[in-house]
Coordinates of C-alpha atoms and ligand atoms in Angstrom, one line a residue:
M1257 CA -8.6 33.6 11.5
K1258 CA -5.8 31.6 10.1
R1259 CA -6.3 29.7 6.9
R1260 CA -5.9 26.0 7.5
L1261 CA -4.6 23.8 4.8
I1262 CA -6.9 21.0 4.1
Y1263 CA -5.9 18.2 1.9
I1264 CA -8.3 15.7 0.5
R1265 CA -7.4 12.3 -0.8
M1266 CA -9.2 9.1 -1.5
P1267 CA -9.3 7.2 1.8
N1268 CA -7.3 4.3 0.5
S1269 CA -5.3 5.7 -2.5
N1270 CA -2.1 5.1 -0.6
T1271 CA -2.9 1.5 0.0
L1272 CA -3.8 1.0 -3.6
Q1273 CA -0.5 2.5 -4.7
I1274 CA 1.4 0.4 -2.2
R1275 CA -0.3 -2.7 -3.5
Q1276 CA 0.8 -1.8 -7.0
I1277 CA 4.4 -1.1 -5.8
I1278 CA 4.5 -4.5 -4.1
F1279 CA 3.1 -6.2 -7.2
E1280 CA 5.7 -4.6 -9.5
N1281 CA 8.8 -4.7 -7.2
F1282 CA 8.4 -7.2 -4.4
N1283 CA 6.2 -9.9 -5.8
E1284 CA 8.2 -12.9 -4.5
I1285 CA 7.2 -14.8 -1.4
D1286 CA 10.7 -15.1 0.1
L1287 CA 11.7 -11.5 -0.6
R1288 CA 12.0 -9.1 2.3
F1289 CA 11.2 -5.5 1.8
N1290 CA 10.7 -2.6 4.1
N1291 CA 8.5 0.5 4.5
D1292 CA 11.4 2.8 3.6
Q1293 CA 11.8 1.2 0.2
I1294 CA 8.1 1.5 -0.4
Y1295 CA 8.1 5.1 0.6
D1296 CA 10.9 5.9 -1.8
L1297 CA 9.0 4.3 -4.6
L1298 CA 5.7 6.0 -3.6
K1299 CA 7.5 9.4 -3.8
K1300 CA 8.2 8.7 -7.4
T1301 CA 4.5 8.0 -8.1
E1302 CA 2.4 10.6 -9.8
N1303 CA -0.6 11.4 -7.6
F1304 CA 1.3 10.7 -4.4
D1305 CA 0.8 13.6 -1.9
Q1306 CA 4.4 14.6 -1.4
S1307 CA 3.7 16.3 1.9
Q1308 CA 3.1 12.9 3.5
T1309 CA 5.9 11.5 5.7
I1310 CA 6.7 7.9 6.3
D1311 CA 4.9 8.1 9.6
D1312 CA 1.7 9.1 7.8
L1313 CA 1.8 5.7 6.1
E1314 CA 1.8 3.7 9.3
S1315 CA -2.0 3.2 9.2
D1316 CA -1.8 2.2 5.5
F1317 CA 0.7 -0.6 6.2
K1318 CA -1.4 -1.7 9.2
K1319 CA -4.4 -1.9 6.8
L1320 CA -2.4 -4.1 4.4
E1321 CA -1.4 -6.4 7.3
D1322 CA -5.0 -6.6 8.4
D1323 CA -6.2 -7.3 4.8
G1324 CA -3.7 -10.2 4.7
L1325 CA -1.5 -8.9 1.9
V1326 CA 1.7 -8.6 3.9
R1327 CA 3.0 -9.6 7.3
C1328 CA 5.6 -7.8 9.4
I1329 CA 8.6 -10.0 10.0
A1330 CA 11.0 -7.6 11.8
Q1331 CA 11.2 -4.1 13.1
N1332 CA 14.3 -2.0 13.6
F1333 CA 13.3 1.4 15.0
T1334 CA 11.0 2.9 12.4
T1335 CA 12.0 0.5 9.7
R1336 CA 9.5 -2.3 9.4
W1337 CA 10.3 -5.4 7.2
F1338 CA 7.6 -7.2 5.4
K1339 CA 7.0 -10.3 3.3
I1340 CA 3.9 -11.1 1.2
F1341 CA 1.8 -14.0 2.2
D1342 CA 1.4 -15.3 -1.3
G1343 CA 1.9 -14.1 -4.9
V1344 CA 0.1 -10.8 -5.8
E1345 CA -2.1 -10.7 -8.9
K1346 CA -3.2 -7.8 -11.0
I1347 CA -7.0 -7.9 -11.5
Y1348 CA -9.2 -5.6 -13.4
C1349 CA -12.2 -4.4 -11.4
G1350 CA -15.0 -3.7 -13.9
T1351 CA -17.0 -2.0 -11.2
C1352 CA -14.6 0.9 -10.5
N1353 CA -12.7 0.5 -13.8
T1354 CA -9.4 0.1 -12.0
D1355 CA -6.5 -2.3 -12.1
I1356 CA -6.1 -3.5 -8.5
H1357 CA -3.6 -5.8 -6.9
L1358 CA -4.6 -8.6 -4.6
G1359 CA -2.7 -11.4 -2.8
K1360 CA -3.9 -14.9 -3.7
E1361 CA -4.8 -15.5 -0.1
E1362 CA -7.0 -12.4 0.2
S1363 CA -10.8 -12.3 -0.1
R1364 CA -11.9 -11.6 -3.7
I1365 CA -13.1 -8.2 -2.8
C1366 CA -12.0 -5.0 -4.6
P1367 CA -9.5 -3.2 -2.2
N1368 CA -10.7 0.2 -3.4
S1369 CA -12.8 1.2 -0.4
D1370 CA -15.0 3.3 -2.6
C1371 CA -15.9 0.2 -4.5
N1372 CA -15.6 -3.1 -2.4
A1373 CA -17.2 -5.1 -5.3
N1374 CA -16.9 -8.8 -5.4
L1375 CA -14.4 -9.9 -8.0
Ligands
ZN653 ZN1 -13.4 -2.0 -7.7

């Protein structure tokens, strides 16, 4: 029987990292940014599972759209362009002891899916 590689990661650690990247690099309402730019920055992030391809992040971007952090404004083949809905704030969640990043329009709920505390 072949050994299978199993990798475990927190269910939403990518989305938490993408939130931080948007906060630090693209936190302007009129700024356009795309998934390739985010992916390049993610690859420089410690803790990022380097075996992940940009296609693996599709569901994470979808989640951030559903959460109301970003909206997709254009798509050119696999490149998807986004804008934030509103400024992104850094908030400390005392329940999971984590700095999280939340758009001003979003529900005041910790985006760490292991936490989901009211902020
Ligand atoms: Zn939390």
